Structure formats: structure tokens, C-alpha cells
PDB file of C-alpha atoms in Angstrom:
ATOM      1  CA  UNK A   1      -0.105  -0.115  -0.090  1.00  0.00           C
ATOM      2  CA  UNK A   2       2.941   2.287   0.886  1.00  0.00           C
ATOM      3  CA  UNK A   3       4.571   0.820  -2.322  1.00  0.00           C
ATOM      4  CA  UNK A   4       0.762   2.131  -4.335  1.00  0.00           C
ATOM      5  CA  UNK A   5       0.750   5.608  -1.886  1.00  0.00           C
ATOM      6  CA  UNK A   6       3.854   6.267  -3.000  1.00  0.00           C
ATOM      7  CA  UNK A   7       4.314   6.165  -6.456  1.00  0.00           C
ATOM      8  CA  UNK A   8       0.898   7.808  -6.939  1.00  0.00           C
ATOM      9  CA  UNK A   9       2.539  11.086  -4.719  1.00  0.00           C
ATOM     10  CA  UNK A  10       5.096  10.891  -7.708  1.00  0.00           C
ATOM     11  CA  UNK A  11       2.590  10.298 -10.668  1.00  0.00           C
ATOM     12  CA  UNK A  12       0.842  13.413  -9.047  1.00  0.00           C
ATOM     13  CA  UNK A  13       4.144  14.913  -9.062  1.00  0.00           C
ATOM     14  CA  UNK A  14       5.260  14.199 -12.754  1.00  0.00           C
ATOM     15  CA  UNK A  15       1.761  15.435 -13.964  1.00  0.00           C
ATOM     16  CA  UNK A  16       2.163  18.916 -11.906  1.00  0.00           C
ATOM     17  CA  UNK A  17       5.545  18.842 -13.545  1.00  0.00           C
ATOM     18  CA  UNK A  18       4.760  18.599 -16.899  1.00  0.00           C
ATOM     19  CA  UNK A  19       1.201  21.197 -16.365  1.00  0.00           C
ATOM     20  CA  UNK A  20       3.764  23.686 -15.112  1.00  0.00           C
ATOM     21  CA  UNK A  21       6.138  23.548 -17.422  1.00  0.00           C
ATOM     22  CA  UNK A  22       3.201  23.618 -20.523  1.00  0.00           C
ATOM     23  CA  UNK A  23       1.981  26.018 -18.287  1.00  0.00           C
ATOM     24  CA  UNK A  24       4.833  28.740 -18.860  1.00  0.00           C
ATOM     25  CA  UNK A  25       5.672  27.509 -22.552  1.00  0.00           C
ATOM     26  CA  UNK A  26       1.600  28.516 -23.284  1.00  0.00           C
ATOM     27  CA  UNK A  27       2.745  31.796 -21.025  1.00  0.00           C
ATOM     28  CA  UNK A  28       5.414  32.761 -23.380  1.00  0.00           C
ATOM     29  CA  UNK A  29       3.861  31.449 -26.611  1.00  0.00           C
ATOM     30  CA  UNK A  30       1.753  34.363 -25.952  1.00  0.00           C
ATOM     31  CA  UNK A  31       3.459  36.803 -25.987  1.00  0.00           C
ATOM     32  CA  UNK A  32       4.266  38.509 -29.591  1.00  0.00           C
ATOM     33  CA  UNK A  33       7.072  38.973 -30.930  1.00  0.00           C
ATOM     34  CA  UNK A  34       6.563  42.784 -32.662  1.00  0.00           C
ATOM     35  CA  UNK A  35       9.460  44.377 -34.548  1.00  0.00           C
ATOM     36  CA  UNK A  36      10.123  47.907 -34.789  1.00  0.00           C
ATOM     37  CA  UNK A  37      11.578  49.443 -37.753  1.00  0.00           C
ATOM     38  CA  UNK A  38      13.707  52.121 -37.443  1.00  0.00           C
ATOM     39  CA  UNK A  39      16.962  54.056 -37.688  1.00  0.00           C
ATOM     40  CA  UNK A  40      20.100  54.566 -36.370  1.00  0.00           C
ATOM     41  CA  UNK A  41      21.168  57.737 -37.956  1.00  0.00           C
ATOM     42  CA  UNK A  42      19.077  59.981 -36.457  1.00  0.00           C
ATOM     43  CA  UNK A  43      20.667  62.748 -34.030  1.00  0.00           C
ATOM     44  CA  UNK A  44      18.386  62.610 -31.192  1.00  0.00           C
ATOM     45  CA  UNK A  45      15.890  60.309 -32.117  1.00  0.00           C
ATOM     46  CA  UNK A  46      17.401  57.206 -33.983  1.00  0.00           C
ATOM     47  CA  UNK A  47      20.748  56.991 -33.322  1.00  0.00           C
ATOM     48  CA  UNK A  48      24.031  54.073 -32.099  1.00  0.00           C
ATOM     49  CA  UNK A  49      25.158  55.856 -28.673  1.00  0.00           C
ATOM     50  CA  UNK A  50      28.453  55.247 -28.014  1.00  0.00           C
ATOM     51  CA  UNK A  51      27.927  51.728 -26.671  1.00  0.00           C
ATOM     52  CA  UNK A  52      26.596  50.972 -30.150  1.00  0.00           C
ATOM     53  CA  UNK A  53      23.485  50.319 -28.993  1.00  0.00           C
ATOM     54  CA  UNK A  54      20.164  52.093 -30.903  1.00  0.00           C
ATOM     55  CA  UNK A  55      19.289  55.317 -28.223  1.00  0.00           C
ATOM     56  CA  UNK A  56      16.768  58.398 -28.552  1.00  0.00           C
ATOM     57  CA  UNK A  57      13.318  59.517 -28.276  1.00  0.00           C
ATOM     58  CA  UNK A  58      11.446  56.865 -30.899  1.00  0.00           C
ATOM     59  CA  UNK A  59      13.173  54.145 -29.353  1.00  0.00           C
ATOM     60  CA  UNK A  60      12.624  55.630 -25.469  1.00  0.00           C
ATOM     61  CA  UNK A  61       9.103  55.690 -25.932  1.00  0.00           C
ATOM     62  CA  UNK A  62       8.801  52.528 -28.273  1.00  0.00           C
ATOM     63  CA  UNK A  63      10.686  50.844 -25.257  1.00  0.00           C
ATOM     64  CA  UNK A  64       7.728  52.524 -22.404  1.00  0.00           C
ATOM     65  CA  UNK A  65       4.588  51.582 -25.005  1.00  0.00           C
ATOM     66  CA  UNK A  66       6.499  48.013 -24.739  1.00  0.00           C
ATOM     67  CA  UNK A  67       6.276  47.716 -20.981  1.00  0.00           C
ATOM     68  CA  UNK A  68       2.427  48.552 -20.924  1.00  0.00           C
ATOM     69  CA  UNK A  69       1.550  46.113 -23.385  1.00  0.00           C
ATOM     70  CA  UNK A  70       2.768  42.487 -22.111  1.00  0.00           C
ATOM     71  CA  UNK A  71       0.791  40.378 -24.837  1.00  0.00           C
ATOM     72  CA  UNK A  72       3.708  41.431 -26.811  1.00  0.00           C
ATOM     73  CA  UNK A  73       7.628  42.071 -26.976  1.00  0.00           C
ATOM     74  CA  UNK A  74       9.009  45.056 -28.779  1.00  0.00           C
ATOM     75  CA  UNK A  75      12.166  43.959 -31.105  1.00  0.00           C
ATOM     76  CA  UNK A  76      14.036  46.660 -33.245  1.00  0.00           C
ATOM     77  CA  UNK A  77      15.206  46.608 -36.929  1.00  0.00           C
ATOM     78  CA  UNK A  78      17.629  49.553 -38.252  1.00  0.00           C
ATOM     79  CA  UNK A  79      16.854  50.551 -42.046  1.00  0.00           C
ATOM     80  CA  UNK A  80      17.272  54.133 -44.241  1.00  0.00           C
ATOM     81  CA  UNK A  81      14.822  56.015 -43.902  1.00  0.00           C
ATOM     82  CA  UNK A  82      13.896  55.206 -46.528  1.00  0.00           C
ATOM     83  CA  UNK A  83      13.172  51.711 -46.471  1.00  0.00           C
ATOM     84  CA  UNK A  84      11.158  51.387 -42.980  1.00  0.00           C
ATOM     85  CA  UNK A  85       7.804  51.559 -45.137  1.00  0.00           C
ATOM     86  CA  UNK A  86       9.138  49.660 -48.235  1.00  0.00           C
ATOM     87  CA  UNK A  87       9.790  46.439 -45.137  1.00  0.00           C
ATOM     88  CA  UNK A  88       6.671  47.454 -43.288  1.00  0.00           C
ATOM     89  CA  UNK A  89       4.522  46.743 -46.757  1.00  0.00           C
ATOM     90  CA  UNK A  90       6.662  43.552 -47.831  1.00  0.00           C
ATOM     91  CA  UNK A  91       5.719  42.721 -43.882  1.00  0.00           C
ATOM     92  CA  UNK A  92       9.261  42.392 -42.510  1.00  0.00           C
ATOM     93  CA  UNK A  93       8.797  44.980 -39.815  1.00  0.00           C
ATOM     94  CA  UNK A  94       4.839  45.951 -38.146  1.00  0.00           C
ATOM     95  CA  UNK A  95       5.968  48.515 -36.501  1.00  0.00           C
ATOM     96  CA  UNK A  96       7.691  52.075 -38.123  1.00  0.00           C
ATOM     97  CA  UNK A  97       9.228  54.115 -35.597  1.00  0.00           C
ATOM     98  CA  UNK A  98      10.896  57.624 -37.113  1.00  0.00           C
ATOM     99  CA  UNK A  99       9.495  60.354 -37.112  1.00  0.00           C
ATOM    100  CA  UNK A 100       5.863  60.226 -39.656  1.00  0.00           C
ATOM    101  CA  UNK A 101       4.287  62.741 -40.398  1.00  0.00           C
ATOM    102  CA  UNK A 102       0.999  62.118 -41.917  1.00  0.00           C
ATOM    103  CA  UNK A 103       0.227  62.899 -45.323  1.00  0.00           C
ATOM    104  CA  UNK A 104      -3.045  61.820 -47.588  1.00  0.00           C
ATOM    105  CA  UNK A 105      -1.098  59.138 -49.866  1.00  0.00           C
ATOM    106  CA  UNK A 106       0.838  57.906 -46.108  1.00  0.00           C
ATOM    107  CA  UNK A 107      -2.951  57.210 -45.276  1.00  0.00           C
ATOM    108  CA  UNK A 108      -3.441  55.019 -47.895  1.00  0.00           C
ATOM    109  CA  UNK A 109      -1.449  52.639 -47.615  1.00  0.00           C
ATOM    110  CA  UNK A 110      -1.006  52.892 -43.977  1.00  0.00           C
ATOM    111  CA  UNK A 111      -2.417  52.577 -39.986  1.00  0.00           C
ATOM    112  CA  UNK A 112      -1.659  55.492 -38.324  1.00  0.00           C
ATOM    113  CA  UNK A 113      -1.102  55.778 -33.642  1.00  0.00           C
ATOM    114  CA  UNK A 114      -4.753  58.237 -32.720  1.00  0.00           C
ATOM    115  CA  UNK A 115      -2.002  60.528 -31.482  1.00  0.00           C
ATOM    116  CA  UNK A 116       0.732  61.925 -32.144  1.00  0.00           C
ATOM    117  CA  UNK A 117       3.812  62.239 -29.833  1.00  0.00           C
ATOM    118  CA  UNK A 118       5.712  64.629 -30.918  1.00  0.00           C
ATOM    119  CA  UNK A 119       5.784  68.355 -32.299  1.00  0.00           C
ATOM    120  CA  UNK A 120       7.596  67.605 -36.378  1.00  0.00           C
ATOM    121  CA  UNK A 121       7.171  70.881 -37.524  1.00  0.00           C
ATOM    122  CA  UNK A 122       9.776  72.302 -40.227  1.00  0.00           C
ATOM    123  CA  UNK A 123      11.703  75.278 -40.858  1.00  0.00           C
ATOM    124  CA  UNK A 124      14.330  76.561 -43.838  1.00  0.00           C
ATOM    125  CA  UNK A 125      17.707  77.010 -42.248  1.00  0.00           C
ATOM    126  CA  UNK A 126      20.266  78.993 -43.867  1.00  0.00           C
ATOM    127  CA  UNK A 127      24.160  79.951 -43.085  1.00  0.00           C
ATOM    128  CA  UNK A 128      23.772  82.910 -40.184  1.00  0.00           C
ATOM    129  CA  UNK A 129      24.823  85.292 -43.480  1.00  0.00           C
ATOM    130  CA  UNK A 130      22.175  84.687 -46.067  1.00  0.00           C
ATOM    131  CA  UNK A 131      19.801  86.838 -44.754  1.00  0.00           C
ATOM    132  CA  UNK A 132      17.641  86.630 -48.556  1.00  0.00           C
ATOM    133  CA  UNK A 133      16.288  83.841 -47.465  1.00  0.00           C
ATOM    134  CA  UNK A 134      12.288  83.988 -45.564  1.00  0.00           C
ATOM    135  CA  UNK A 135      10.414  81.399 -47.551  1.00  0.00           C
ATOM    136  CA  UNK A 136       9.962  78.619 -49.825  1.00  0.00           C
ATOM    137  CA  UNK A 137       9.347  81.113 -52.753  1.00  0.00           C
ATOM    138  CA  UNK A 138      13.059  82.403 -51.872  1.00  0.00           C
ATOM    139  CA  UNK A 139      14.595  79.346 -52.228  1.00  0.00           C
ATOM    140  CA  UNK A 140      14.039  79.380 -56.182  1.00  0.00           C
ATOM    141  CA  UNK A 141      16.941  78.526 -57.824  1.00  0.00           C
ATOM    142  CA  UNK A 142      18.689  77.641 -55.545  1.00  0.00           C
ATOM    143  CA  UNK A 143      19.276  74.215 -53.739  1.00  0.00           C
ATOM    144  CA  UNK A 144      17.868  72.826 -50.711  1.00  0.00           C
ATOM    145  CA  UNK A 145      18.421  69.216 -49.213  1.00  0.00           C
ATOM    146  CA  UNK A 146      15.649  66.516 -47.584  1.00  0.00           C
ATOM    147  CA  UNK A 147      15.402  62.901 -46.905  1.00  0.00           C
ATOM    148  CA  UNK A 148      14.229  60.945 -49.931  1.00  0.00           C
ATOM    149  CA  UNK A 149      10.787  59.491 -48.877  1.00  0.00           C
ATOM    150  CA  UNK A 150      10.319  62.378 -46.027  1.00  0.00           C
ATOM    151  CA  UNK A 151       7.694  64.685 -45.821  1.00  0.00           C
ATOM    152  CA  UNK A 152       9.913  68.221 -46.602  1.00  0.00           C
ATOM    153  CA  UNK A 153      11.322  66.473 -49.936  1.00  0.00           C
ATOM    154  CA  UNK A 154       7.291  65.741 -50.701  1.00  0.00           C
ATOM    155  CA  UNK A 155       6.791  69.252 -49.939  1.00  0.00           C
ATOM    156  CA  UNK A 156       9.596  70.285 -52.348  1.00  0.00           C
ATOM    157  CA  UNK A 157       7.476  68.307 -54.672  1.00  0.00           C
ATOM    158  CA  UNK A 158       4.120  69.247 -55.143  1.00  0.00           C
ATOM    159  CA  UNK A 159       6.494  73.122 -55.363  1.00  0.00           C
ATOM    160  CA  UNK A 160       7.476  72.136 -57.764  1.00  0.00           C
ATOM    161  CA  UNK A 161       4.644  70.850 -58.929  1.00  0.00           C
ATOM    162  CA  UNK A 162       3.307  73.924 -58.431  1.00  0.00           C
ATOM    163  CA  UNK A 163       5.334  76.297 -60.323  1.00  0.00           C
ATOM    164  CA  UNK A 164       6.268  75.315 -63.088  1.00  0.00           C
ATOM    165  CA  UNK A 165       9.048  78.618 -64.021  1.00  0.00           C
ATOM    166  CA  UNK A 166      10.101  78.784 -60.153  1.00  0.00           C
ATOM    167  CA  UNK A 167      12.126  75.567 -59.648  1.00  0.00           C
ATOM    168  CA  UNK A 168      13.820  74.721 -56.515  1.00  0.00           C
ATOM    169  CA  UNK A 169      16.498  72.085 -57.564  1.00  0.00           C
ATOM    170  CA  UNK A 170      15.914  69.683 -54.472  1.00  0.00           C
ATOM    171  CA  UNK A 171      17.905  67.247 -53.959  1.00  0.00           C
ATOM    172  CA  UNK A 172      16.923  64.136 -51.796  1.00  0.00           C
ATOM    173  CA  UNK A 173      19.458  61.696 -50.192  1.00  0.00           C
ATOM    174  CA  UNK A 174      19.937  59.513 -46.815  1.00  0.00           C
ATOM    175  CA  UNK A 175      19.530  60.785 -43.503  1.00  0.00           C
ATOM    176  CA  UNK A 176      22.455  62.518 -42.938  1.00  0.00           C
ATOM    177  CA  UNK A 177      24.932  63.378 -40.391  1.00  0.00           C
ATOM    178  CA  UNK A 178      24.978  66.858 -39.126  1.00  0.00           C
ATOM    179  CA  UNK A 179      28.830  67.166 -40.053  1.00  0.00           C
ATOM    180  CA  UNK A 180      27.631  66.060 -43.983  1.00  0.00           C
ATOM    181  CA  UNK A 181      24.967  68.345 -43.343  1.00  0.00           C
ATOM    182  CA  UNK A 182      27.417  70.771 -42.161  1.00  0.00           C
ATOM    183  CA  UNK A 183      29.870  70.170 -45.136  1.00  0.00           C
ATOM    184  CA  UNK A 184      27.685  70.808 -47.378  1.00  0.00           C
ATOM    185  CA  UNK A 185      26.305  73.805 -46.460  1.00  0.00           C
ATOM    186  CA  UNK A 186      30.143  76.207 -45.643  1.00  0.00           C
ATOM    187  CA  UNK A 187      30.617  74.099 -49.489  1.00  0.00           C
ATOM    188  CA  UNK A 188      28.372  75.245 -51.224  1.00  0.00           C
ATOM    189  CA  UNK A 189      26.844  72.392 -52.243  1.00  0.00           C
ATOM    190  CA  UNK A 190      23.269  73.251 -50.343  1.00  0.00           C
ATOM    191  CA  UNK A 191      21.650  76.656 -49.996  1.00  0.00           C
ATOM    192  CA  UNK A 192      19.468  75.197 -47.604  1.00  0.00           C
ATOM    193  CA  UNK A 193      18.614  71.801 -45.208  1.00  0.00           C
ATOM    194  CA  UNK A 194      15.948  72.107 -43.492  1.00  0.00           C
ATOM    195  CA  UNK A 195      14.848  71.115 -39.384  1.00  0.00           C
ATOM    196  CA  UNK A 196      12.766  70.848 -36.350  1.00  0.00           C
ATOM    197  CA  UNK A 197      13.408  73.236 -33.813  1.00  0.00           C
ATOM    198  CA  UNK A 198      14.943  70.164 -31.181  1.00  0.00           C
ATOM    199  CA  UNK A 199      17.110  69.205 -34.411  1.00  0.00           C
ATOM    200  CA  UNK A 200      18.754  72.960 -35.532  1.00  0.00           C
ATOM    201  CA  UNK A 201      19.246  73.680 -31.272  1.00  0.00           C
ATOM    202  CA  UNK A 202      21.843  70.128 -31.633  1.00  0.00           C
ATOM    203  CA  UNK A 203      23.434  71.263 -34.838  1.00  0.00           C
ATOM    204  CA  UNK A 204      23.709  75.491 -33.269  1.00  0.00           C
ATOM    205  CA  UNK A 205      25.129  74.108 -30.074  1.00  0.00           C
ATOM    206  CA  UNK A 206      27.587  70.811 -32.313  1.00  0.00           C
ATOM    207  CA  UNK A 207      28.518  73.870 -34.373  1.00  0.00           C
ATOM    208  CA  UNK A 208      29.307  77.534 -32.961  1.00  0.00           C
ATOM    209  CA  UNK A 209      25.697  78.918 -33.629  1.00  0.00           C
ATOM    210  CA  UNK A 210      27.042  79.184 -38.140  1.00  0.00           C
ATOM    211  CA  UNK A 211      23.037  78.637 -39.451  1.00  0.00           C
ATOM    212  CA  UNK A 212      19.847  80.630 -39.187  1.00  0.00           C
ATOM    213  CA  UNK A 213      16.593  79.381 -38.461  1.00  0.00           C
ATOM    214  CA  UNK A 214      13.759  80.900 -40.759  1.00  0.00           C
ATOM    215  CA  UNK A 215      11.387  82.157 -38.873  1.00  0.00           C
ATOM    216  CA  UNK A 216       7.614  81.147 -39.976  1.00  0.00           C
ATOM    217  CA  UNK A 217       7.739  76.822 -40.418  1.00  0.00           C
ATOM    218  CA  UNK A 218       7.196  75.639 -43.995  1.00  0.00           C
ATOM    219  CA  UNK A 219       4.442  73.283 -42.201  1.00  0.00           C
ATOM    220  CA  UNK A 220       3.496  72.137 -38.995  1.00  0.00           C
ATOM    221  CA  UNK A 221       2.334  68.678 -38.028  1.00  0.00           C
ATOM    222  CA  UNK A 222       3.280  65.638 -35.893  1.00  0.00           C
ATOM    223  CA  UNK A 223       5.043  62.639 -36.229  1.00  0.00           C
ATOM    224  CA  UNK A 224       2.739  59.258 -35.702  1.00  0.00           C
ATOM    225  CA  UNK A 225       3.891  55.499 -35.088  1.00  0.00           C
ATOM    226  CA  UNK A 226       2.327  53.660 -38.688  1.00  0.00           C
ATOM    227  CA  UNK A 227       1.526  50.315 -39.209  1.00  0.00           C
ATOM    228  CA  UNK A 228      -0.078  47.494 -42.174  1.00  0.00           C
ATOM    229  CA  UNK A 229      -3.780  48.155 -43.155  1.00  0.00           C
ATOM    230  CA  UNK A 230      -4.174  44.919 -41.957  1.00  0.00           C
ATOM    231  CA  UNK A 231      -3.020  45.613 -38.494  1.00  0.00           C
ATOM    232  CA  UNK A 232      -6.032  47.575 -36.282  1.00  0.00           C
ATOM    233  CA  UNK A 233      -5.443  45.674 -33.627  1.00  0.00           C
ATOM    234  CA  UNK A 234      -2.157  46.349 -33.248  1.00  0.00           C
ATOM    235  CA  UNK A 235      -2.017  49.671 -34.149  1.00  0.00           C
ATOM    236  CA  UNK A 236      -5.764  50.079 -31.295  1.00  0.00           C
ATOM    237  CA  UNK A 237      -3.628  48.593 -28.415  1.00  0.00           C
ATOM    238  CA  UNK A 238       0.045  50.776 -29.229  1.00  0.00           C
ATOM    239  CA  UNK A 239      -2.671  53.462 -28.999  1.00  0.00           C
ATOM    240  CA  UNK A 240      -3.916  52.719 -25.777  1.00  0.00           C
ATOM    241  CA  UNK A 241      -0.792  52.331 -24.405  1.00  0.00           C
ATOM    242  CA  UNK A 242       0.350  55.896 -26.214  1.00  0.00           C
ATOM    243  CA  UNK A 243      -2.284  57.614 -24.216  1.00  0.00           C
ATOM    244  CA  UNK A 244      -1.306  56.683 -21.364  1.00  0.00           C
ATOM    245  CA  UNK A 245       2.215  57.708 -21.368  1.00  0.00           C
ATOM    246  CA  UNK A 246       0.589  60.845 -22.306  1.00  0.00           C
ATOM    247  CA  UNK A 247      -2.122  61.561 -19.946  1.00  0.00           C
ATOM    248  CA  UNK A 248       1.290  60.754 -17.200  1.00  0.00           C
ATOM    249  CA  UNK A 249       2.956  63.263 -17.791  1.00  0.00           C
ATOM    250  CA  UNK A 250       5.768  60.086 -18.834  1.00  0.00           C
ATOM    251  CA  UNK A 251       6.245  61.320 -22.904  1.00  0.00           C
ATOM    252  CA  UNK A 252       6.514  65.321 -22.092  1.00  0.00           C
ATOM    253  CA  UNK A 253       9.337  63.490 -19.542  1.00  0.00           C
ATOM    254  CA  UNK A 254      11.054  61.508 -22.395  1.00  0.00           C
ATOM    255  CA  UNK A 255      10.600  64.236 -24.852  1.00  0.00           C
ATOM    256  CA  UNK A 256      12.558  66.556 -21.658  1.00  0.00           C
ATOM    257  CA  UNK A 257      14.825  63.765 -21.320  1.00  0.00           C
ATOM    258  CA  UNK A 258      16.105  63.290 -25.253  1.00  0.00           C
ATOM    259  CA  UNK A 259      14.599  66.302 -26.693  1.00  0.00           C
ATOM    260  CA  UNK A 260      15.704  69.207 -24.650  1.00  0.00           C
ATOM    261  CA  UNK A 261      12.556  70.981 -24.754  1.00  0.00           C
ATOM    262  CA  UNK A 262       8.268  69.745 -24.334  1.00  0.00           C
ATOM    263  CA  UNK A 263       7.314  68.533 -27.595  1.00  0.00           C
ATOM    264  CA  UNK A 264       4.962  66.950 -26.878  1.00  0.00           C
ATOM    265  CA  UNK A 265       2.278  70.047 -25.889  1.00  0.00           C
ATOM    266  CA  UNK A 266      -0.935  71.027 -27.903  1.00  0.00           C
ATOM    267  CA  UNK A 267      -0.536  68.288 -30.715  1.00  0.00           C
ATOM    268  CA  UNK A 268      -3.724  67.038 -30.390  1.00  0.00           C
ATOM    269  CA  UNK A 269      -5.764  69.635 -29.752  1.00  0.00           C
TER     270      UNK A 269
END
């Protein structure tokens, strides 16, 4: 009888262990891996730090969202800016995170978060001694740099389509480092480039205030995270987490830490 009792206890113990392992496996399998496509050469926003690790505002916001969504595990993959949307369309990534601004063409092809998370208004930047340029019209006949696939590039393209006799020489490139931008502006390759306020402040500080920001923005916009059209559930879950970060003030704290000021004010009003 004792032997039978021992056997029964052992069987129960094995069953319990088996059930426990199965439960752990099921719990682990219930966590869905989400691939976030981002960049690695945009200072302040998504870049490699001195340890070679991804850092910046985009990364910190994504990580904060991930912490609020236990059903997901976010993993980052880096691309050139122009290739992130291609990877998203191809199903290689689940979220695009690279300061994406909204426009009608993008809205046709992707889902956007319900809330913007960062003011991304763009301004013309010229050398300090250039006092002539005050608007896009003043760039006619001049060379202006913008990133391929960017909203600024689309603005330049639209200008040239609407003004066939007043063309701006728009040079579209991959994302440039501050060093590359400064060199090209100094040697006259470009007459102007475009920037938001935090990036302008950084490059001014880094290079001794050699530029001038044209006062009126050429676009007033926010940045959003984007998703495939067939992924509304992920988009809705990210919306919930992003709203929590906004309402708690955590998003503003991240902006101050990474960008030097609260760039989250008034963008969802």
C-alpha cells in the first residue's frame, strides 16, 4: 500500500511539473514578438550611442509603450529611412518608428496612431550670413536638401509641380549626419536644408551657431507611429499605451530628457 501511495504521489508530482512546464510554455507563446523598424543615424531621435546601442526619443517611447503591453515583446531592426516603409509594406516589420508625419498618400497605405507623440514642424535653415531667404519662394533657383521619402521632400516636389517656372533644385538624399550637412552647407553644395527645433538647437550648439532658422515653418505637423492596414489590433493596443504615456506626463518627460524640451504640447488638441 505504501508503494502504491508513493507511486501515486510521484505520478501527481510528474503531472504537476508537466502542467507547470506546459503553462510556462503557453504563457511564453502568448507573448507576440513585434518587429519595430527604425533608423540609426538620426541624432536625438534614433541613433547608435557610444556603446553601439540604439538610443533616442523614438526608441525610448517605443520601449515605454512595450512596458505597458505585456502581450507583446518589441524588437528593433534598423533601416535607411527610405526603406522602412518598404519593409512595412513587405511584412518584414510590424511598426514604423522614424518621426513619420501624416499625409494623404501615406494614409492610403498605412494606419497611423490615433495620437501624435512629437511636434515635428519643419523650418528652412540657411547659413547665418544668408539674410535673403525668408520663405520657400526665396529658394527658387537655389539648392535645398531633404531626405528621400520625407514630408519635406514631398513639399519641395509639390512646389515644383505647382511652379514650373520657379523651380527649387531639390536634392533628395538618405539621412545625413550633422557633419555631412555642415560640410555641404559650408562648401556651397546646398543653400538650405530643413529641420525641426530640437535638431536645429543641437546642430547650432555643436557647430558654434553658424546657421539661421527661418522664423515661419514650412509645415506644422506631428509625428506618428505607423502600421500595415491589416494590423488594426496592434495599432489599437499601441494607441491605448501611448494615451497613457501622454496623460501621465511620461511622454513629456521623455521629450525633455531626449530632445531638451517638451515637444508634446498641443499636438493632439
